[in-house]
Amino acid sequence: MDQEEGEAAVAEVAVGVGTELAPLEIPVTRTLIVSGAIASRDYQDVHHDAELAKEKGSPDIFMNILTTNGLVGRYVTDHFGPAAVLRKVAIRLGAPNYPGDTMVLAGTVTEVEDGVGRGSESDDGSSTVVVRIVGANGLGKHVTGTVTVTLPSPPNPTSTPSRPWVSGRPA
């Protein structure tokens, strides 16, 4: 899919208060937990060493908040498309994500603000959308919070891109 098709896909996504995002099931594996901790430079032993995690009172290693944050961001941008821009991710952790469980992310649009007519720099036809997120596992709610995302204005089908290389076509 080229940039133009990606923007068109964003424009076709239904965005209204009450819109529910399709749930996303994420298998929680040891590899996901450890690689997420390493990628975010979180070397706390409870995220990679099962024996040390048990010594500290946990039944096993568990996912860190930075991995959860990344998964929440991925969930929202997967729904709205590659042109969506995350503006704010505000989450709180609850029940730990342990290996062998599955986390199911769900989201509901709670606010939509059109950029048109505000008389500001953002008067570009884009929209700002707030999505309420819940991620649950076998123990309960792992993550709750909100994600604010900006969606570009729908493309004008009669216009030519000012930067033809963006569309993936040669200039």
PDB file of C-alpha atoms in Angstrom:
ATOM      1  CA  MET A   1       0.000   0.000   0.000  1.00  0.00           C
ATOM      2  CA  ASP A   2       1.438   3.364  -0.970  1.00  0.00           C
ATOM      3  CA  GLN A   3       1.096   6.603   1.058  1.00  0.00           C
ATOM      4  CA  GLU A   4      -1.958   7.790  -0.890  1.00  0.00           C
ATOM      5  CA  GLU A   5      -3.783   4.486  -0.329  1.00  0.00           C
ATOM      6  CA  GLY A   6      -2.782   4.603   3.358  1.00  0.00           C
ATOM      7  CA  GLU A   7      -4.260   8.079   3.741  1.00  0.00           C
ATOM      8  CA  ALA A   8      -7.409   6.973   1.931  1.00  0.00           C
ATOM      9  CA  ALA A   9      -7.677   4.014   4.310  1.00  0.00           C
ATOM     10  CA  VAL A  10      -7.491   6.418   7.268  1.00  0.00           C
ATOM     11  CA  ALA A  11     -10.234   8.532   5.764  1.00  0.00           C
ATOM     12  CA  GLU A  12     -12.494   5.478   5.445  1.00  0.00           C
ATOM     13  CA  VAL A  13     -12.181   4.483   9.123  1.00  0.00           C
ATOM     14  CA  ALA A  14     -15.399   5.283  10.969  1.00  0.00           C
ATOM     15  CA  VAL A  15     -14.600   7.835  13.654  1.00  0.00           C
ATOM     16  CA  GLY A  16     -17.372   8.885  15.966  1.00  0.00           C
ATOM     17  CA  VAL A  17     -17.974   8.918  19.691  1.00  0.00           C
ATOM     18  CA  GLY A  18     -18.886   5.385  20.691  1.00  0.00           C
ATOM     19  CA  THR A  19     -17.006   3.720  17.830  1.00  0.00           C
ATOM     20  CA  GLU A  20     -15.471   0.480  19.090  1.00  0.00           C
ATOM     21  CA  LEU A  21     -12.115  -0.701  17.837  1.00  0.00           C
ATOM     22  CA  ALA A  22     -11.885  -4.388  16.973  1.00  0.00           C
ATOM     23  CA  PRO A  23     -10.320  -6.319  19.865  1.00  0.00           C
ATOM     24  CA  LEU A  24      -6.702  -7.426  19.543  1.00  0.00           C
ATOM     25  CA  GLU A  25      -5.521 -10.642  21.206  1.00  0.00           C
ATOM     26  CA  ILE A  26      -1.857 -10.643  22.166  1.00  0.00           C
ATOM     27  CA  PRO A  27      -0.314 -13.902  23.397  1.00  0.00           C
ATOM     28  CA  VAL A  28       1.928 -13.053  26.358  1.00  0.00           C
ATOM     29  CA  THR A  29       5.097 -15.073  25.841  1.00  0.00           C
ATOM     30  CA  ARG A  30       8.410 -15.087  27.677  1.00  0.00           C
ATOM     31  CA  THR A  31      10.009 -13.823  24.492  1.00  0.00           C
ATOM     32  CA  LEU A  32       7.622 -10.866  24.287  1.00  0.00           C
ATOM     33  CA  ILE A  33       8.201  -9.952  27.942  1.00  0.00           C
ATOM     34  CA  VAL A  34      11.993 -10.252  27.822  1.00  0.00           C
ATOM     35  CA  SER A  35      12.441  -8.637  24.407  1.00  0.00           C
ATOM     36  CA  GLY A  36      10.168  -5.736  25.401  1.00  0.00           C
ATOM     37  CA  ALA A  37      12.193  -5.164  28.559  1.00  0.00           C
ATOM     38  CA  ILE A  38      15.483  -5.294  26.659  1.00  0.00           C
ATOM     39  CA  ALA A  39      14.207  -3.013  23.873  1.00  0.00           C
ATOM     40  CA  SER A  40      13.136  -0.422  26.455  1.00  0.00           C
ATOM     41  CA  ARG A  41      16.378  -0.850  28.435  1.00  0.00           C
ATOM     42  CA  ASP A  42      14.489  -2.011  31.503  1.00  0.00           C
ATOM     43  CA  TYR A  43      16.919  -4.497  33.031  1.00  0.00           C
ATOM     44  CA  GLN A  44      14.949  -5.108  36.238  1.00  0.00           C
ATOM     45  CA  ASP A  45      15.293  -8.806  36.997  1.00  0.00           C
ATOM     46  CA  VAL A  46      11.517  -9.291  37.420  1.00  0.00           C
ATOM     47  CA  HIS A  47      11.202  -8.853  33.633  1.00  0.00           C
ATOM     48  CA  HIS A  48      13.705 -11.550  32.604  1.00  0.00           C
ATOM     49  CA  ASP A  49      14.748 -13.830  35.498  1.00  0.00           C
ATOM     50  CA  ALA A  50      11.999 -16.145  36.770  1.00  0.00           C
ATOM     51  CA  GLU A  51      13.941 -17.278  39.847  1.00  0.00           C
ATOM     52  CA  LEU A  52      14.713 -13.742  41.007  1.00  0.00           C
ATOM     53  CA  ALA A  53      11.125 -12.680  40.266  1.00  0.00           C
ATOM     54  CA  LYS A  54       9.928 -15.533  42.525  1.00  0.00           C
ATOM     55  CA  GLU A  55      12.339 -14.467  45.264  1.00  0.00           C
ATOM     56  CA  LYS A  56      10.698 -11.045  45.122  1.00  0.00           C
ATOM     57  CA  GLY A  57       7.205 -12.515  45.520  1.00  0.00           C
ATOM     58  CA  SER A  58       6.043 -12.794  41.921  1.00  0.00           C
ATOM     59  CA  PRO A  59       5.000 -16.184  40.532  1.00  0.00           C
ATOM     60  CA  ASP A  60       6.980 -15.496  37.329  1.00  0.00           C
ATOM     61  CA  ILE A  61       8.480 -12.726  35.211  1.00  0.00           C
ATOM     62  CA  PHE A  62       5.986 -10.059  34.101  1.00  0.00           C
ATOM     63  CA  MET A  63       5.629  -7.454  31.366  1.00  0.00           C
ATOM     64  CA  ASN A  64       6.928  -3.931  31.971  1.00  0.00           C
ATOM     65  CA  ILE A  65       4.876  -0.779  31.432  1.00  0.00           C
ATOM     66  CA  LEU A  66       6.963   0.345  28.456  1.00  0.00           C
ATOM     67  CA  THR A  67       6.108  -2.823  26.528  1.00  0.00           C
ATOM     68  CA  THR A  68       2.448  -2.380  27.402  1.00  0.00           C
ATOM     69  CA  ASN A  69       2.655   1.259  26.294  1.00  0.00           C
ATOM     70  CA  GLY A  70       4.084   0.198  22.937  1.00  0.00           C
ATOM     71  CA  LEU A  71       1.404  -2.446  22.431  1.00  0.00           C
ATOM     72  CA  VAL A  72      -1.340   0.077  23.216  1.00  0.00           C
ATOM     73  CA  GLY A  73       0.143   2.526  20.710  1.00  0.00           C
ATOM     74  CA  ARG A  74       0.380  -0.205  18.079  1.00  0.00           C
ATOM     75  CA  TYR A  75      -3.235  -1.173  18.695  1.00  0.00           C
ATOM     76  CA  VAL A  76      -4.495   2.358  18.077  1.00  0.00           C
ATOM     77  CA  THR A  77      -2.304   3.071  15.037  1.00  0.00           C
ATOM     78  CA  ASP A  78      -3.146  -0.310  13.505  1.00  0.00           C
ATOM     79  CA  HIS A  79      -6.809   0.713  13.684  1.00  0.00           C
ATOM     80  CA  PHE A  80      -6.458   4.257  12.326  1.00  0.00           C
ATOM     81  CA  GLY A  81      -3.685   3.598   9.802  1.00  0.00           C
ATOM     82  CA  PRO A  82      -0.101   4.629   9.112  1.00  0.00           C
ATOM     83  CA  ALA A  83      -0.835   8.365   8.859  1.00  0.00           C
ATOM     84  CA  ALA A  84      -2.266   8.519  12.398  1.00  0.00           C
ATOM     85  CA  VAL A  85      -0.014  10.318  14.903  1.00  0.00           C
ATOM     86  CA  LEU A  86      -0.003   9.427  18.591  1.00  0.00           C
ATOM     87  CA  ARG A  87      -0.204  12.613  20.659  1.00  0.00           C
ATOM     88  CA  LYS A  88      -0.656  11.264  24.177  1.00  0.00           C
ATOM     89  CA  VAL A  89      -0.734   7.833  25.778  1.00  0.00           C
ATOM     90  CA  ALA A  90      -1.902   7.881  29.407  1.00  0.00           C
ATOM     91  CA  ILE A  91      -2.116   4.388  30.881  1.00  0.00           C
ATOM     92  CA  ARG A  92      -2.205   2.718  34.265  1.00  0.00           C
ATOM     93  CA  LEU A  93      -1.252  -0.890  34.960  1.00  0.00           C
ATOM     94  CA  GLY A  94      -3.338  -3.303  36.993  1.00  0.00           C
ATOM     95  CA  ALA A  95      -3.055  -7.105  36.916  1.00  0.00           C
ATOM     96  CA  PRO A  96       0.369  -8.292  35.714  1.00  0.00           C
ATOM     97  CA  ASN A  97       0.875  -9.905  32.312  1.00  0.00           C
ATOM     98  CA  TYR A  98       2.535 -13.275  32.965  1.00  0.00           C
ATOM     99  CA  PRO A  99       3.833 -15.721  30.342  1.00  0.00           C
ATOM    100  CA  GLY A 100       1.227 -18.118  29.008  1.00  0.00           C
ATOM    101  CA  ASP A 101      -1.679 -15.689  29.299  1.00  0.00           C
ATOM    102  CA  THR A 102      -3.366 -13.644  26.573  1.00  0.00           C
ATOM    103  CA  MET A 103      -4.044  -9.934  26.781  1.00  0.00           C
ATOM    104  CA  VAL A 104      -7.052  -8.660  24.856  1.00  0.00           C
ATOM    105  CA  LEU A 105      -6.988  -4.963  24.012  1.00  0.00           C
ATOM    106  CA  ALA A 106     -10.269  -3.164  23.382  1.00  0.00           C
ATOM    107  CA  GLY A 107     -10.939   0.489  22.684  1.00  0.00           C
ATOM    108  CA  THR A 108     -13.824   2.918  22.391  1.00  0.00           C
ATOM    109  CA  VAL A 109     -13.720   6.405  20.896  1.00  0.00           C
ATOM    110  CA  THR A 110     -14.764   8.884  23.611  1.00  0.00           C
ATOM    111  CA  GLU A 111     -14.005  12.228  21.911  1.00  0.00           C
ATOM    112  CA  VAL A 112     -13.620  13.534  18.369  1.00  0.00           C
ATOM    113  CA  GLU A 113     -12.516  17.100  17.678  1.00  0.00           C
ATOM    114  CA  ASP A 114     -12.414  18.396  14.130  1.00  0.00           C
ATOM    115  CA  GLY A 115      -9.493  20.640  13.202  1.00  0.00           C
ATOM    116  CA  VAL A 116     -11.560  22.570  10.675  1.00  0.00           C
ATOM    117  CA  GLY A 117     -12.725  26.029  11.683  1.00  0.00           C
ATOM    118  CA  ARG A 118     -10.731  26.476  14.870  1.00  0.00           C
ATOM    119  CA  GLY A 119      -8.740  29.325  13.375  1.00  0.00           C
ATOM    120  CA  SER A 120      -5.441  27.961  14.605  1.00  0.00           C
ATOM    121  CA  GLU A 121      -2.415  26.177  13.205  1.00  0.00           C
ATOM    122  CA  SER A 122      -4.421  22.960  13.348  1.00  0.00           C
ATOM    123  CA  ASP A 123      -7.057  24.380  10.975  1.00  0.00           C
ATOM    124  CA  ASP A 124      -6.007  21.786   8.415  1.00  0.00           C
ATOM    125  CA  GLY A 125      -8.952  19.411   8.322  1.00  0.00           C
ATOM    126  CA  SER A 126      -7.317  16.908  10.668  1.00  0.00           C
ATOM    127  CA  SER A 127      -9.183  15.392  13.602  1.00  0.00           C
ATOM    128  CA  THR A 128      -8.079  14.656  17.133  1.00  0.00           C
ATOM    129  CA  VAL A 129      -9.549  11.483  18.570  1.00  0.00           C
ATOM    130  CA  VAL A 130      -9.433  10.170  22.147  1.00  0.00           C
ATOM    131  CA  VAL A 131      -9.753   6.415  22.620  1.00  0.00           C
ATOM    132  CA  ARG A 132     -10.467   4.739  25.964  1.00  0.00           C
ATOM    133  CA  ILE A 133      -8.331   1.579  26.202  1.00  0.00           C
ATOM    134  CA  VAL A 134      -8.741  -1.551  28.317  1.00  0.00           C
ATOM    135  CA  GLY A 135      -6.393  -4.522  28.109  1.00  0.00           C
ATOM    136  CA  ALA A 136      -7.525  -7.577  30.050  1.00  0.00           C
ATOM    137  CA  ASN A 137      -5.897 -10.920  30.788  1.00  0.00           C
ATOM    138  CA  GLY A 138      -6.875 -13.980  32.828  1.00  0.00           C
ATOM    139  CA  LEU A 139      -6.303 -12.097  36.095  1.00  0.00           C
ATOM    140  CA  GLY A 140      -8.334  -8.984  35.205  1.00  0.00           C
ATOM    141  CA  LYS A 141      -7.559  -5.589  33.735  1.00  0.00           C
ATOM    142  CA  HIS A 142      -3.859  -5.316  32.897  1.00  0.00           C
ATOM    143  CA  VAL A 143      -4.018  -1.798  31.444  1.00  0.00           C
ATOM    144  CA  THR A 144      -6.541   1.033  31.366  1.00  0.00           C
ATOM    145  CA  GLY A 145      -6.202   4.525  30.007  1.00  0.00           C
ATOM    146  CA  THR A 146      -6.627   6.837  27.069  1.00  0.00           C
ATOM    147  CA  VAL A 147      -4.817   7.462  23.815  1.00  0.00           C
ATOM    148  CA  THR A 148      -5.059  10.750  21.931  1.00  0.00           C
ATOM    149  CA  VAL A 149      -4.335  10.501  18.218  1.00  0.00           C
ATOM    150  CA  THR A 150      -4.402  12.984  15.335  1.00  0.00           C
ATOM    151  CA  LEU A 151      -5.835  11.791  12.050  1.00  0.00           C
ATOM    152  CA  PRO A 152      -4.992  13.620   8.825  1.00  0.00           C
ATOM    153  CA  SER A 153      -7.673  15.251   6.744  1.00  0.00           C
ATOM    154  CA  PRO A 154      -9.137  13.004   4.069  1.00  0.00           C
ATOM    155  CA  PRO A 155      -7.148  13.272   0.855  1.00  0.00           C
ATOM    156  CA  ASN A 156      -8.585  15.305  -1.995  1.00  0.00           C
ATOM    157  CA  PRO A 157      -9.002  12.775  -4.808  1.00  0.00           C
ATOM    158  CA  THR A 158      -8.502  15.463  -7.465  1.00  0.00           C
ATOM    159  CA  SER A 159      -5.261  16.863  -6.077  1.00  0.00           C
ATOM    160  CA  THR A 160      -1.758  15.791  -6.984  1.00  0.00           C
ATOM    161  CA  PRO A 161       0.678  15.198  -4.137  1.00  0.00           C
ATOM    162  CA  SER A 162       3.072  18.130  -3.775  1.00  0.00           C
ATOM    163  CA  ARG A 163       5.781  15.615  -2.921  1.00  0.00           C
ATOM    164  CA  PRO A 164       5.337  12.781  -5.427  1.00  0.00           C
ATOM    165  CA  TRP A 165       7.942  10.608  -3.696  1.00  0.00           C
ATOM    166  CA  VAL A 166       5.581  10.314  -0.698  1.00  0.00           C
ATOM    167  CA  SER A 167       3.137   8.286  -2.739  1.00  0.00           C
ATOM    168  CA  GLY A 168       5.772   5.715  -3.579  1.00  0.00           C
ATOM    169  CA  ARG A 169       5.745   6.696  -7.263  1.00  0.00           C
ATOM    170  CA  PRO A 170       8.842   8.105  -8.881  1.00  0.00           C
ATOM    171  CA  ALA A 171       8.874  11.859  -9.492  1.00  0.00           C
TER     172      ALA A 171
END
